[in-house]
Amino acid sequence: MRLKQPVLLTFFFILATIPLIFGARHPLVHGLYSFCLLIAGGIWLVLNFAENKKRLVSFNSLAPLAIIIFIVVSALPLPLFLVRLLSPVRAENLAAAGRIAQLHDLVTSLSYYAPGSMFYAIYGLALFFFFLAFSTLLRSAENRRRTLWIITIVGVFEAVYGLLQATNPALGVLWLPSDISSRGCARGTIIYRNQYAAFLNMCWPMAFVLGISLYKPVLTKLEFLRKQKNKLSIADRIEFLFHKATVPFWSGAFMILALIFSRSRGGIVVMLILAGLMIFLLPFSRRSKILSISLLSLFIFVYGGMIGFQVVTNRFMFFYNSALFRFHLWFVSLAMLKDHLVTGIGMGSYQFLSPVYLKDVPDRVWFDHAHNEYVEMAIELGLPAMLLFMAWLVRGMTGYWRQIMQSEKTAAEVQSAQIVAIGAFCGISGFLLHAAVDFIWRLPANVIYAVALLALLNAASKQKKSYKFTSTSSSPPLASSHPPRIDSEAQTNEPKALVNSYGLSISRGCRHLVNCYKKIRQR
């Protein structure tokens, strides 16, 4: 199709650039990117409607569409009697305002901020179109690899920029002065450090996934050479250690380091949870997992020690008090939900009602968000729509979890699609977990990256769970004219053999470098 490449390039451009200008948090930038997603995804959906017809009538599509339609209805002007029927408190407030202004026959929307609610509806539709189109395009392994490279490059750029901010407190965010929000913390091009940490928690799992997928052919080659020569040469080990796949691994390590020095307590805790989840899901041997954790920990402690962990640990000294305050904020915010139980207050309206309902908060403090996306969405959507959203969310994540666990048990070898699905699942899990303690969903860059990961997860999960190993497709080109023969036993045990070779080669290579260093010191 002629429009396939332009649509794909549009999506790649958005992924590569949307974090760069404050995460597209400015309304004009946010609107521009939403418009691009709406047009590109809409054109793709219209031209491929027959292919996506079945997907549109499933619960996974109908649930978000129903929520979008509800948001549109909440932004439309309605007669006062209908508003009184659906939201009595909203009608009472409107009637009181009418009496003060001496107005009659008022019409208004269920939302307290109708323009914002209408924009959220259009934004949600753009994300829906983006998911449908991008998940179809990502069925190609080459497109998935390109997407992983884009996420890795953007993530390492944000990480390096953030580490420069952590080591040089005078460095601000782009052209903003350094005293704008969290001076001395890693923030990259994103002003709010918790949103920055949430962004990196979606990027670093995909960087490691890319590195693993790139190393797979090299591991196959090393295993063949080890069996052929009974010993790996120094050149083979050096080639392994300095392969291009090390770039994503180093990038992922720098992302984790920058995340730590963002001093985001929620981001750091979520990062530890994701690391444990990813280690549990990856179908590698225990020895390889322990070795990988050790190397990553060594990297973090060495480079992090140069910067200094004291500023990070000091943030956790106030963890308890901060948690108590947030619980109090959520509790008092639920009064808005109590008064607008069915229809909510409207998307984007929390910031306008919080000064009225948060009576225990000092007058000089203004909370435009509830610091909990689930609480805030329930307040803005109402209980029925929020329950539908949670049912859609839980159903989708549990379904993907079952697919990953089944593929882990039945796959005969480590497949790239399976690894991508694991990485995307971990990234989305971090996006959902961190939302329980902060307003990370309000940054467009985070939401669009989360939808991109969901498209990756959807596309990778649809790939075949197993395939036959062939020398033409999986074996790397060797000097020998005869391709390596892999019997059925070796094929069954390939993942374990490959990963053991990975750990063995790294340990031997490091030992050799240490011995060379000792000899140089002695001379």
PDB file of C-alpha atoms in Angstrom, residues 63-64 66-68 70-71 340-345 373-394:
ATOM      1  CA  ALA A  63     -14.899  -0.482  25.891  1.00  0.00           C
ATOM      2  CA  PRO A  64     -12.537   2.446  25.123  1.00  0.00           C
ATOM      3  CA  ALA A  66     -17.780   3.688  24.902  1.00  0.00           C
ATOM      4  CA  ILE A  67     -15.692   5.738  27.346  1.00  0.00           C
ATOM      5  CA  ILE A  68     -14.766   8.204  24.590  1.00  0.00           C
ATOM      6  CA  PHE A  70     -19.336   9.180  27.273  1.00  0.00           C
ATOM      7  CA  ILE A  71     -16.694  11.931  27.534  1.00  0.00           C
ATOM      8  CA  HIS A 340     -20.825  13.233  41.212  1.00  0.00           C
ATOM      9  CA  LEU A 341     -20.989   9.464  41.488  1.00  0.00           C
ATOM     10  CA  VAL A 342     -22.616   8.619  38.147  1.00  0.00           C
ATOM     11  CA  THR A 343     -21.267  11.148  35.663  1.00  0.00           C
ATOM     12  CA  GLY A 344     -18.136  12.478  37.342  1.00  0.00           C
ATOM     13  CA  ILE A 345     -16.982  16.078  37.129  1.00  0.00           C
ATOM     14  CA  GLU A 373      -4.428   8.634  38.344  1.00  0.00           C
ATOM     15  CA  TYR A 374      -7.006   6.030  39.364  1.00  0.00           C
ATOM     16  CA  VAL A 375      -8.563   8.303  41.983  1.00  0.00           C
ATOM     17  CA  GLU A 376      -8.511  11.296  39.643  1.00  0.00           C
ATOM     18  CA  MET A 377      -9.978   9.355  36.710  1.00  0.00           C
ATOM     19  CA  ALA A 378     -12.737   7.957  38.914  1.00  0.00           C
ATOM     20  CA  ILE A 379     -13.589  11.505  40.031  1.00  0.00           C
ATOM     21  CA  GLU A 380     -13.590  12.845  36.468  1.00  0.00           C
ATOM     22  CA  LEU A 381     -15.318   9.909  34.750  1.00  0.00           C
ATOM     23  CA  GLY A 382     -17.716   8.753  37.444  1.00  0.00           C
ATOM     24  CA  LEU A 383     -18.033   5.279  38.891  1.00  0.00           C
ATOM     25  CA  PRO A 384     -19.717   3.409  35.960  1.00  0.00           C
ATOM     26  CA  ALA A 385     -17.203   4.582  33.339  1.00  0.00           C
ATOM     27  CA  MET A 386     -14.288   3.971  35.707  1.00  0.00           C
ATOM     28  CA  LEU A 387     -15.456   0.422  36.420  1.00  0.00           C
ATOM     29  CA  LEU A 388     -15.643  -0.198  32.672  1.00  0.00           C
ATOM     30  CA  PHE A 389     -12.118   1.181  32.258  1.00  0.00           C
ATOM     31  CA  MET A 390     -10.760  -1.017  35.063  1.00  0.00           C
ATOM     32  CA  ALA A 391     -12.505  -4.099  33.662  1.00  0.00           C
ATOM     33  CA  TRP A 392     -10.953  -3.404  30.250  1.00  0.00           C
ATOM     34  CA  LEU A 393      -7.538  -2.841  31.818  1.00  0.00           C
ATOM     35  CA  VAL A 394      -7.536  -5.921  34.064  1.00  0.00           C
TER      36      VAL A 394
END
